[in-house]
Amino acid sequence: MKPKLVVKNGLVADPLAGKSKVQDIVVENGRIAAVAPGLGEGDPGGRGQEPGPDLIVIDASGKVVLPGLIDAHTHLREPGQEHKEDIASGTAAAAVGGFTTVAAMPNTDPVIDTRAGVEFVLKRAAEAGRVNVLPLGAVTKGQKGAELAEMGDMAEAGAVAFSDDGRPVTGSELMRCALEYVKMLGRPIISHCEDVDLVNEGVMHQGYWSTVLGLRGVPAAAEEVAVARDVILAGLTGSRLHLTHLSTAGSMALLRWAKDRGFPVTADVTPHHLALTDEAVRTLDYDTDTKVNPPLRASEDVEALREAVRSGLVDLIATDHAPHHFDDKDVEYNYAASGISGLETAVAVVVTCLVREGFLDWVGLARMMSLAPARLFGLESKGTLKVGADADLTIIDPEAEWTVDPAAFASKGRNTPFKGMRLRGRVTETIVGGRVVLLGGKLV
Amino acid sequence: MTLQPKAQIMDKEAVDRAVRRIAHEILEKNKGTDGLLLIGIRRRGVPLAERLRASIREIEGAEVPLGVLDITLYRDDLTTRSDQPQVHRTEIPESVKGKKVILCDDVLYTGRTVRAAMDAIMDLGRPKAIQLAVLIDRGHRELPIRADYVGKNVPTSSREVIEVKFRETDQTEDKVLIVEKVEE
Amino acid sequence: MPLNRKDVLTLEDMSVEEMTLILDTADSLKEILGRDIKKVPTLRGRSVMTLFYEPSTRTRTSFEMAGKYMSADTANIATTTSAVVKGETLKDTAWTVEAMGIDCIVMRHPIAGAPHFLARICQASIINAGDGMHEHPTQGLLDMFSIRERKGTLRALKVAIVGDILHSRVARSNIWGLTKMGADVWVTGPSTLMPPGIERTGVRTTFRVEEAIEGADVVMVLRLQLERQKKGLFPSIREYSRLFGVTRERLALAKQDFILMHPGPMNRGVEIASDVADSEYSLITDQVTNGVAVRMAVLYLLLGGGPEGSAQAEGGGEKR
């Protein structure tokens, strides 16, 4: 039997309850047993128990307690690219970042496009994972965009959604078929929206800064054209479509258009697209850690994304954690791999740029980073702190100020444009199914 | 460290007299102005050269060509100096080939400037001869170089500095001062 | 004032004072190019390596001659003759060059920002001799030098830059340099070859070449990469030259004493009519000579003058 756990005096923000207040939480057998103020007073266990091997008490005074964060978009790189990340290091990074569950993108080597691949990820997660891992399956075989993968078989094996992330499904008819097909599985398709033809070898956002820097630009339209197609297809098929890492003001307008028509569409944005503009490529002097796909956008886009967070237009925040090896980044800009190692900075970036700036409150953060991703993947017992829910908890010190030091990352990927930046808000405890995996900011 | 004026060793009249005497000596040694080319080393060699030209004109009624030499590119301390001297134009009106070059500078000290200037002139062509005219020779040579024409020999200590002021370059009446480096 | 920097990568980050110092120094050094013996000992013992990842004869040769005239030791690495073709990374190449104790690397690379990458890992001074579509600062400086030499100033001159602005590093360096020096810079070219946001750099734009040339003091024609046609950026060379070709008729709109420039190599009859390229207005051959003077100035300002030591005694200078 697992020890009982009491989290005392934290500001508990439950998105289902829609409000936050100081309460104690009691966890038993991996589930939330009680949530109420003053439960721990004088008698932490409530039943005459003292702290010891059978009872852990965490004092969360001055901290914020959220339902465990869920990242809907993580690259764990295993199998095949373990030099960049593996399930052990990736889930350690998740624990440090306050994520109790991560959805693993299938663009590994080989691509997770069969039941065997899904089972492999689940097996490795059980062996080496510090947090829950949800496998995602590919939409097309080998993510080649030619034939549908065995999504039904993968869904049975535990794939929670399907995505050809990293490579958009180019053929519109194939995308339509994929959407039709997943309807019967009750699983969403996560679309990486990119018109490769319009990208035209671009490596950063096309605008003033690409002109100044002489780097080939990716127009905002390269994303928006694909978003438009996909939301129209979602409308046509009535299938669940999730648009990931949207990055432009135009995409927000298209999302609004689709939602206004009642299309079954949701979307996420990433912390880095909410925090940084394309000017970072200039400021950081062509540092390849600023290279990401979609690229960091213009300030108007960042403003539109933040506004979409404030208004609730965009549903969730996902990291697109894309760890890379040093050698993949320590080259000329055009040759560098795209991606940012994001799990360990996500909360602090969101707190610094959105919570402290008034775009999001704690309940909103819990909604966007826990409840909404739980609902996306159909996880009824996650994303909330109500009695009976899975005891996944993230405890954040909202005032803690720290400097991003990639060398101290648990992830193998040290590729972050936030390096050296001062951020506010730090995850101190991460609790997965009642088990403490991060305590006092240190992995347990 | 500061520089403190110690004594004035030449005034305007003394400078004028020295220039006239050097002009006479140049004419005497070279038997007139044939093939002469005055070259002033930037900066204060230039006014000396110009005055010599004027003096020669007065004495002989002949116009001696005059050039300006910037020796920055020939300095032997370029790679050890912390400040970088700015390069100025070298402007020599005619070829030095076969000429008797009268190299002019205000002060002769270690001889390194003259060494640099001779290298610079040699790069421009092969003169028949190079002669050296200076207003002050203060001693302390570090190279085997001597002047052919000297306005005034001034024995100095190495803590002293000679300051030559010309109307053209210093916006003050011509004079020569000894100043002393004082440790604070 | 020395040029207080390790590298010359862009004109975007260069001050008016720095650019003026380079132009003034080049002006002093140009005299050396008229000598019988074109050599001064200034950079004796200093080494300059050209590292070219793109074919180029004129820029590479220009730097090499500039180095040789200043008595620096020069060596060249070109992609076809080195380990570069064996797939060595830029980082490893840089470390190899660094280990040889090279003082200055002159680099051309097809990717923007590659010289910045090199500058971060090398002790050596890096001179950007063209990086992708980004900048070619010494070309910008030599163009400014040539204009200043002819016109006496850059301030308030109308300069028209004509052609493929999008892909042109020469255009970018000239835009930064000339606008900072107070010139009135116009850019014109097909809309597909005009980069977004270019007017934010301080230039004026038009799609009518006549409007750009009208009343211009300087007409700068850019080289058109003919292979851009295949990418759909313009329909044909014929149409390009009809719409944007710099011809005698169009140049009649410029000021009487205008000057014509081209960074070379020219596509005669495409972006520039052959007869005007050879006309008395053309500064194209001056540009080549001035290129050497400007590069001598940049090399002197980066390499002449050491990091430590002090001005002692009479090194051939003013201390008496």
mmCIF file of C-alpha atoms in Angstrom, chain C:
data_model
loop_
_atom_site.group_PDB
_atom_site.id
_atom_site.type_symbol
_atom_site.label_atom_id
_atom_site.label_comp_id
_atom_site.label_asym_id
_atom_site.label_seq_id
_atom_site.Cartn_x
_atom_site.Cartn_y
_atom_site.Cartn_z
ATOM 1 C CA MET C 1 40.100 56.157 -32.542
ATOM 2 C CA PRO C 2 40.796 52.528 -33.375
ATOM 3 C CA LEU C 3 38.146 50.263 -34.839
ATOM 4 C CA ASN C 4 37.045 48.822 -31.570
ATOM 5 C CA ARG C 5 35.859 45.417 -32.650
ATOM 6 C CA LYS C 6 37.172 41.948 -33.310
ATOM 7 C CA ASP C 7 35.120 41.200 -36.404
ATOM 8 C CA VAL C 8 33.520 42.939 -39.357
ATOM 9 C CA LEU C 9 30.298 41.054 -39.993
ATOM 10 C CA THR C 10 27.677 43.622 -40.960
ATOM 11 C CA LEU C 11 27.137 47.287 -41.650
ATOM 12 C CA GLU C 12 23.849 47.004 -39.786
ATOM 13 C CA ASP C 13 25.757 47.037 -36.502
ATOM 14 C CA MET C 14 28.433 49.513 -37.549
ATOM 15 C CA SER C 15 28.386 53.147 -36.455
ATOM 16 C CA VAL C 16 28.826 56.171 -38.692
ATOM 17 C CA GLU C 17 32.134 56.892 -36.911
ATOM 18 C CA GLU C 18 33.456 53.401 -37.620
ATOM 19 C CA MET C 19 32.451 53.544 -41.273
ATOM 20 C CA THR C 20 33.983 56.993 -41.643
ATOM 21 C CA LEU C 21 37.231 55.767 -40.101
ATOM 22 C CA ILE C 22 37.376 52.877 -42.573
ATOM 23 C CA LEU C 23 36.677 55.168 -45.534
ATOM 24 C CA ASP C 24 39.251 57.748 -44.375
ATOM 25 C CA THR C 25 41.861 55.060 -43.840
ATOM 26 C CA ALA C 26 41.153 53.604 -47.272
ATOM 27 C CA ASP C 27 41.574 57.063 -48.702
ATOM 28 C CA SER C 28 45.071 57.256 -47.168
ATOM 29 C CA LEU C 29 46.002 53.758 -48.263
ATOM 30 C CA LYS C 30 44.854 54.099 -51.843
ATOM 31 C CA GLU C 31 48.105 55.937 -52.648
ATOM 32 C CA ILE C 32 50.015 52.668 -52.201
ATOM 33 C CA LEU C 33 48.135 51.169 -55.151
ATOM 34 C CA GLY C 34 49.667 53.811 -57.417
ATOM 35 C CA ARG C 35 53.249 52.942 -56.499
ATOM 36 C CA ASP C 36 55.674 50.927 -58.557
ATOM 37 C CA ILE C 37 56.320 48.711 -55.569
ATOM 38 C CA LYS C 38 52.937 48.090 -54.036
ATOM 39 C CA LYS C 39 53.997 46.929 -50.637
ATOM 40 C CA VAL C 40 54.166 48.310 -47.125
ATOM 41 C CA PRO C 41 55.486 46.297 -44.177
ATOM 42 C CA THR C 42 52.602 47.095 -41.854
ATOM 43 C CA LEU C 43 51.118 43.633 -41.362
ATOM 44 C CA ARG C 44 54.363 41.672 -41.452
ATOM 45 C CA GLY C 45 53.939 38.500 -39.422
ATOM 46 C CA ARG C 46 50.161 38.656 -39.556
ATOM 47 C CA SER C 47 48.254 35.968 -41.372
ATOM 48 C CA VAL C 48 45.045 36.234 -43.330
ATOM 49 C CA MET C 49 43.157 33.231 -44.596
ATOM 50 C CA THR C 50 40.320 33.343 -47.059
ATOM 51 C CA LEU C 51 37.773 30.617 -46.435
ATOM 52 C CA PHE C 52 35.349 30.509 -49.326
ATOM 53 C CA TYR C 53 32.384 28.156 -49.423
ATOM 54 C CA GLU C 54 31.129 29.747 -52.621
ATOM 55 C CA PRO C 55 32.979 30.367 -55.835
ATOM 56 C CA SER C 56 34.325 33.889 -56.172
ATOM 57 C CA THR C 57 37.377 35.239 -57.847
ATOM 58 C CA ARG C 58 37.112 38.950 -57.495
ATOM 59 C CA THR C 59 36.338 39.256 -53.799
ATOM 60 C CA ARG C 60 38.809 36.571 -52.797
ATOM 61 C CA THR C 61 41.555 38.029 -54.980
ATOM 62 C CA SER C 62 40.795 41.515 -53.743
ATOM 63 C CA PHE C 63 41.271 40.452 -50.121
ATOM 64 C CA GLU C 64 44.324 38.428 -50.988
ATOM 65 C CA MET C 65 45.996 41.354 -52.773
ATOM 66 C CA ALA C 66 45.007 43.708 -49.938
ATOM 67 C CA GLY C 67 46.725 41.368 -47.498
ATOM 68 C CA LYS C 68 49.806 40.979 -49.684
ATOM 69 C CA TYR C 69 50.187 44.735 -50.248
ATOM 70 C CA MET C 70 50.214 45.125 -46.478
ATOM 71 C CA SER C 71 52.805 42.298 -46.134
ATOM 72 C CA ALA C 72 50.449 39.879 -44.376
ATOM 73 C CA ASP C 73 50.863 36.204 -45.159
ATOM 74 C CA THR C 74 47.851 34.972 -47.043
ATOM 75 C CA ALA C 75 46.445 31.548 -47.703
ATOM 76 C CA ASN C 76 43.269 30.398 -49.348
ATOM 77 C CA ILE C 77 40.828 27.615 -48.673
ATOM 78 C CA ALA C 78 38.135 27.023 -51.238
ATOM 79 C CA THR C 79 35.462 24.371 -51.020
ATOM 80 C CA THR C 80 36.701 22.406 -53.963
ATOM 81 C CA THR C 81 40.270 22.054 -52.708
ATOM 82 C CA SER C 82 39.923 21.235 -49.051
ATOM 83 C CA ALA C 83 38.468 18.987 -46.402
ATOM 84 C CA VAL C 84 35.238 20.912 -46.748
ATOM 85 C CA VAL C 85 34.145 18.653 -49.554
ATOM 86 C CA LYS C 86 34.694 15.626 -47.350
ATOM 87 C CA GLY C 87 31.885 16.841 -45.116
ATOM 88 C CA GLU C 88 33.926 18.457 -42.368
ATOM 89 C CA THR C 89 31.721 20.700 -40.274
ATOM 90 C CA LEU C 90 32.300 24.430 -40.213
ATOM 91 C CA LYS C 91 33.174 24.119 -36.549
ATOM 92 C CA ASP C 92 35.935 21.602 -37.209
ATOM 93 C CA THR C 93 37.293 23.617 -40.125
ATOM 94 C CA ALA C 94 37.338 26.698 -37.909
ATOM 95 C CA TRP C 95 39.214 24.919 -35.164
ATOM 96 C CA THR C 96 41.753 23.629 -37.647
ATOM 97 C CA VAL C 97 42.335 27.118 -39.006
ATOM 98 C CA GLU C 98 42.463 28.496 -35.482
ATOM 99 C CA ALA C 99 45.080 25.922 -34.502
ATOM 100 C CA MET C 100 47.292 27.235 -37.302
ATOM 101 C CA GLY C 101 47.341 30.587 -35.541
ATOM 102 C CA ILE C 102 45.626 32.548 -38.288
ATOM 103 C CA ASP C 103 44.970 36.161 -37.264
ATOM 104 C CA CYS C 104 42.118 36.863 -39.620
ATOM 105 C CA ILE C 105 39.658 34.729 -41.522
ATOM 106 C CA VAL C 106 37.873 36.208 -44.508
ATOM 107 C CA MET C 107 34.821 34.097 -45.023
ATOM 108 C CA ARG C 108 32.218 33.644 -47.699
ATOM 109 C CA HIS C 109 29.414 31.219 -47.044
ATOM 110 C CA PRO C 110 26.041 30.494 -48.667
ATOM 111 C CA ILE C 111 24.257 30.618 -45.308
ATOM 112 C CA ALA C 112 23.435 33.847 -43.512
ATOM 113 C CA GLY C 113 24.947 34.005 -40.049
ATOM 114 C CA ALA C 114 27.739 31.501 -40.759
ATOM 115 C CA PRO C 115 30.426 34.177 -40.090
ATOM 116 C CA HIS C 116 28.713 34.983 -36.785
ATOM 117 C CA PHE C 117 28.962 31.308 -35.894
ATOM 118 C CA LEU C 118 32.660 31.344 -36.769
ATOM 119 C CA ALA C 119 33.227 34.593 -34.852
ATOM 120 C CA ARG C 120 31.802 33.014 -31.719
ATOM 121 C CA ILE C 121 34.204 30.069 -31.736
ATOM 122 C CA CYS C 122 37.377 31.702 -33.102
ATOM 123 C CA GLN C 123 39.901 34.043 -31.525
ATOM 124 C CA ALA C 124 40.789 35.216 -35.016
ATOM 125 C CA SER C 125 39.138 38.293 -36.491
ATOM 126 C CA ILE C 126 36.390 37.329 -38.902
ATOM 127 C CA ILE C 127 35.578 39.414 -41.954
ATOM 128 C CA ASN C 128 32.321 38.559 -43.631
ATOM 129 C CA ALA C 129 32.935 38.445 -47.375
ATOM 130 C CA GLY C 130 29.308 37.603 -48.066
ATOM 131 C CA ASP C 131 26.932 35.324 -46.165
ATOM 132 C CA GLY C 132 23.898 34.082 -48.008
ATOM 133 C CA MET C 133 21.383 36.831 -48.615
ATOM 134 C CA HIS C 134 22.567 38.713 -45.560
ATOM 135 C CA GLU C 135 25.461 41.135 -45.953
ATOM 136 C CA HIS C 136 28.712 41.812 -47.753
ATOM 137 C CA PRO C 137 30.041 44.684 -45.643
ATOM 138 C CA THR C 138 33.291 45.348 -47.515
ATOM 139 C CA GLN C 139 31.381 45.572 -50.795
ATOM 140 C CA GLY C 140 29.069 48.107 -49.180
ATOM 141 C CA LEU C 141 32.068 50.054 -47.899
ATOM 142 C CA LEU C 142 33.841 50.051 -51.236
ATOM 143 C CA ASP C 143 30.701 51.253 -52.983
ATOM 144 C CA MET C 144 30.368 54.026 -50.415
ATOM 145 C CA PHE C 145 34.055 54.826 -50.869
ATOM 146 C CA SER C 146 33.697 55.045 -54.648
ATOM 147 C CA ILE C 147 30.662 57.308 -54.388
ATOM 148 C CA ARG C 148 32.278 59.527 -51.770
ATOM 149 C CA GLU C 149 35.448 59.794 -53.814
ATOM 150 C CA ARG C 150 33.476 60.961 -56.827
ATOM 151 C CA LYS C 151 30.832 63.083 -55.095
ATOM 152 C CA GLY C 152 32.739 64.297 -52.043
ATOM 153 C CA THR C 153 29.974 63.210 -49.702
ATOM 154 C CA LEU C 154 27.239 60.657 -49.235
ATOM 155 C CA ARG C 155 24.831 62.968 -47.458
ATOM 156 C CA ALA C 156 21.609 63.794 -49.301
ATOM 157 C CA LEU C 157 22.599 61.892 -52.443
ATOM 158 C CA LYS C 158 19.793 60.027 -54.140
ATOM 159 C CA VAL C 159 20.922 56.453 -54.663
ATOM 160 C CA ALA C 160 18.775 54.047 -56.680
ATOM 161 C CA ILE C 161 19.422 50.339 -56.147
ATOM 162 C CA VAL C 162 17.911 48.349 -58.979
ATOM 163 C CA GLY C 163 17.235 44.638 -59.264
ATOM 164 C CA ASP C 164 17.005 41.551 -57.116
ATOM 165 C CA ILE C 165 16.898 43.163 -53.680
ATOM 166 C CA LEU C 166 15.530 40.005 -52.037
ATOM 167 C CA HIS C 167 18.576 37.846 -52.597
ATOM 168 C CA SER C 168 21.200 40.588 -52.557
ATOM 169 C CA ARG C 169 23.666 40.894 -49.689
ATOM 170 C CA VAL C 170 25.281 43.768 -51.584
ATOM 171 C CA ALA C 171 21.974 45.642 -51.475
ATOM 172 C CA ARG C 172 21.551 45.055 -47.744
ATOM 173 C CA SER C 173 25.035 46.277 -46.845
ATOM 174 C CA ASN C 174 24.659 49.321 -49.076
ATOM 175 C CA ILE C 175 21.243 50.093 -47.636
ATOM 176 C CA TRP C 176 22.545 50.101 -44.059
ATOM 177 C CA GLY C 177 25.708 51.988 -44.871
ATOM 178 C CA LEU C 178 24.215 54.603 -47.178
ATOM 179 C CA THR C 179 21.137 55.347 -45.070
ATOM 180 C CA LYS C 180 23.307 55.782 -41.969
ATOM 181 C CA MET C 181 25.542 58.179 -43.885
ATOM 182 C CA GLY C 182 22.516 60.254 -44.780
ATOM 183 C CA ALA C 183 21.873 59.225 -48.380
ATOM 184 C CA ASP C 184 18.352 59.023 -49.756
ATOM 185 C CA VAL C 185 18.162 55.403 -50.847
ATOM 186 C CA TRP C 186 15.555 54.037 -53.232
ATOM 187 C CA VAL C 187 15.158 50.382 -54.089
ATOM 188 C CA THR C 188 13.334 49.014 -57.075
ATOM 189 C CA GLY C 189 12.834 45.627 -58.638
ATOM 190 C CA PRO C 190 10.111 43.102 -59.415
ATOM 191 C CA SER C 191 7.675 42.636 -56.526
ATOM 192 C CA THR C 192 8.730 39.001 -56.245
ATOM 193 C CA LEU C 193 12.318 40.097 -55.620
ATOM 194 C CA MET C 194 11.514 42.726 -52.999
ATOM 195 C CA PRO C 195 11.927 41.473 -49.420
ATOM 196 C CA PRO C 196 9.149 42.102 -46.890
ATOM 197 C CA GLY C 197 9.611 44.989 -44.506
ATOM 198 C CA ILE C 198 12.453 46.508 -46.524
ATOM 199 C CA GLU C 199 11.050 50.027 -46.083
ATOM 200 C CA ARG C 200 11.607 49.662 -42.313
ATOM 201 C CA THR C 201 15.340 49.836 -43.020
ATOM 202 C CA GLY C 202 14.857 53.449 -44.062
ATOM 203 C CA VAL C 203 14.718 53.102 -47.850
ATOM 204 C CA ARG C 204 11.980 54.102 -50.241
ATOM 205 C CA THR C 205 10.532 51.526 -52.583
ATOM 206 C CA THR C 206 8.930 51.643 -55.980
ATOM 207 C CA PHE C 207 8.121 49.131 -58.698
ATOM 208 C CA ARG C 208 8.778 51.732 -61.367
ATOM 209 C CA VAL C 209 12.440 51.790 -62.203
ATOM 210 C CA GLU C 210 12.008 55.257 -63.750
ATOM 211 C CA GLU C 211 10.808 56.688 -60.444
ATOM 212 C CA ALA C 212 13.865 55.331 -58.676
ATOM 213 C CA ILE C 213 16.293 56.602 -61.296
ATOM 214 C CA GLU C 214 14.719 60.020 -61.730
ATOM 215 C CA GLY C 215 17.063 62.660 -60.324
ATOM 216 C CA ALA C 216 19.426 60.025 -58.938
ATOM 217 C CA ASP C 217 23.062 60.828 -58.199
ATOM 218 C CA VAL C 218 23.956 57.167 -58.143
ATOM 219 C CA VAL C 219 22.414 54.202 -59.935
ATOM 220 C CA MET C 220 23.516 50.896 -58.511
ATOM 221 C CA VAL C 221 22.578 47.882 -60.599
ATOM 222 C CA LEU C 222 22.493 44.461 -58.958
ATOM 223 C CA ARG C 223 23.406 41.223 -60.619
ATOM 224 C CA LEU C 224 20.411 39.111 -61.571
ATOM 225 C CA GLN C 225 20.862 35.413 -60.807
ATOM 226 C CA LEU C 226 19.419 33.951 -63.968
ATOM 227 C CA GLU C 227 18.377 30.714 -62.251
ATOM 228 C CA ARG C 228 15.757 32.612 -60.228
ATOM 229 C CA GLN C 229 13.573 32.438 -63.297
ATOM 230 C CA LYS C 230 13.128 28.706 -62.782
ATOM 231 C CA LYS C 231 11.690 29.358 -59.334
ATOM 232 C CA GLY C 232 8.916 31.460 -60.811
ATOM 233 C CA LEU C 233 10.217 34.784 -59.542
ATOM 234 C CA PHE C 234 10.040 36.381 -62.967
ATOM 235 C CA PRO C 235 8.724 35.044 -66.254
ATOM 236 C CA SER C 236 11.690 35.592 -68.553
ATOM 237 C CA ILE C 237 14.952 37.442 -68.918
ATOM 238 C CA ARG C 238 13.400 39.345 -71.761
ATOM 239 C CA GLU C 239 10.581 40.647 -69.601
ATOM 240 C CA TYR C 240 12.954 41.429 -66.752
ATOM 241 C CA SER C 241 15.164 43.522 -68.911
ATOM 242 C CA ARG C 242 12.174 45.288 -70.465
ATOM 243 C CA LEU C 243 10.794 46.225 -67.054
ATOM 244 C CA PHE C 244 13.952 46.737 -65.007
ATOM 245 C CA GLY C 245 16.929 46.750 -67.349
ATOM 246 C CA VAL C 246 19.083 49.837 -66.872
ATOM 247 C CA THR C 247 19.323 51.416 -70.306
ATOM 248 C CA ARG C 248 20.587 54.685 -71.722
ATOM 249 C CA GLU C 249 17.007 55.934 -72.074
ATOM 250 C CA ARG C 250 16.219 55.278 -68.441
ATOM 251 C CA LEU C 251 19.505 56.774 -67.278
ATOM 252 C CA ALA C 252 18.591 59.998 -69.071
ATOM 253 C CA LEU C 253 16.255 60.583 -66.106
ATOM 254 C CA ALA C 254 19.158 60.647 -63.675
ATOM 255 C CA LYS C 255 21.150 63.739 -62.745
ATOM 256 C CA GLN C 256 23.572 65.003 -65.401
ATOM 257 C CA ASP C 257 26.605 63.914 -63.418
ATOM 258 C CA PHE C 258 25.192 60.637 -62.103
ATOM 259 C CA ILE C 259 27.410 57.645 -61.552
ATOM 260 C CA LEU C 260 26.678 54.056 -62.448
ATOM 261 C CA MET C 261 27.746 51.111 -60.338
ATOM 262 C CA HIS C 262 27.550 47.330 -60.473
ATOM 263 C CA PRO C 263 29.162 44.906 -58.016
ATOM 264 C CA GLY C 264 29.925 42.488 -60.848
ATOM 265 C CA PRO C 265 29.984 40.115 -62.515
ATOM 266 C CA MET C 266 27.594 41.721 -64.987
ATOM 267 C CA ASN C 267 25.001 40.096 -67.202
ATOM 268 C CA ARG C 268 25.367 42.511 -70.081
ATOM 269 C CA GLY C 269 22.101 43.117 -71.839
ATOM 270 C CA VAL C 270 20.070 41.760 -68.933
ATOM 271 C CA GLU C 271 20.180 44.009 -65.894
ATOM 272 C CA ILE C 272 22.464 46.538 -67.576
ATOM 273 C CA ALA C 273 22.802 47.608 -71.179
ATOM 274 C CA SER C 274 26.255 46.952 -72.508
ATOM 275 C CA ASP C 275 26.831 50.450 -73.872
ATOM 276 C CA VAL C 276 26.100 52.131 -70.541
ATOM 277 C CA ALA C 277 28.301 49.694 -68.628
ATOM 278 C CA ASP C 278 31.198 50.910 -70.746
ATOM 279 C CA SER C 279 30.189 54.572 -70.606
ATOM 280 C CA GLU C 280 31.988 57.437 -68.923
ATOM 281 C CA TYR C 281 29.407 57.332 -66.104
ATOM 282 C CA SER C 282 30.467 53.873 -65.092
ATOM 283 C CA LEU C 283 32.474 53.435 -61.910
ATOM 284 C CA ILE C 284 32.653 49.712 -62.376
ATOM 285 C CA THR C 285 36.430 49.519 -62.799
ATOM 286 C CA ASP C 286 37.002 52.086 -60.010
ATOM 287 C CA GLN C 287 35.015 49.795 -57.795
ATOM 288 C CA VAL C 288 37.552 47.040 -58.320
ATOM 289 C CA THR C 289 40.552 49.244 -57.412
ATOM 290 C CA ASN C 290 38.753 50.812 -54.491
ATOM 291 C CA GLY C 291 37.844 47.363 -53.254
ATOM 292 C CA VAL C 292 41.497 46.647 -52.594
ATOM 293 C CA ALA C 293 42.004 49.958 -50.758
ATOM 294 C CA VAL C 294 38.952 49.425 -48.565
ATOM 295 C CA ARG C 295 40.011 45.890 -47.719
ATOM 296 C CA MET C 296 43.522 47.106 -46.866
ATOM 297 C CA ALA C 297 41.904 49.602 -44.518
ATOM 298 C CA VAL C 298 39.752 46.945 -42.857
ATOM 299 C CA LEU C 299 42.733 44.616 -42.464
ATOM 300 C CA TYR C 300 44.892 47.400 -41.041
ATOM 301 C CA LEU C 301 42.209 48.497 -38.605
ATOM 302 C CA LEU C 302 41.562 44.949 -37.410
ATOM 303 C CA LEU C 303 45.121 43.643 -37.370
ATOM 304 C CA GLY C 304 47.477 46.625 -37.100
ATOM 305 C CA GLY C 305 47.852 47.584 -33.480
ATOM 306 C CA GLY C 306 48.330 44.970 -30.848
ATOM 307 C CA PRO C 307 46.252 44.021 -27.884
ATOM 308 C CA GLU C 308 48.715 44.940 -25.143
ATOM 309 C CA GLY C 309 51.802 47.086 -24.616
ATOM 310 C CA SER C 310 51.921 50.846 -24.647
ATOM 311 C CA ALA C 311 53.223 53.652 -26.749
ATOM 312 C CA GLN C 312 56.784 53.954 -25.578
ATOM 313 C CA ALA C 313 59.553 56.132 -26.780
ATOM 314 C CA GLU C 314 59.651 56.889 -30.424
ATOM 315 C CA GLY C 315 58.263 54.008 -32.409
ATOM 316 C CA GLY C 316 58.204 56.285 -35.345
ATOM 317 C CA GLY C 317 55.482 58.466 -34.003
ATOM 318 C CA GLU C 318 54.788 61.622 -32.133
ATOM 319 C CA LYS C 319 56.167 60.977 -28.680
ATOM 320 C CA ARG C 320 59.414 62.884 -28.240
#
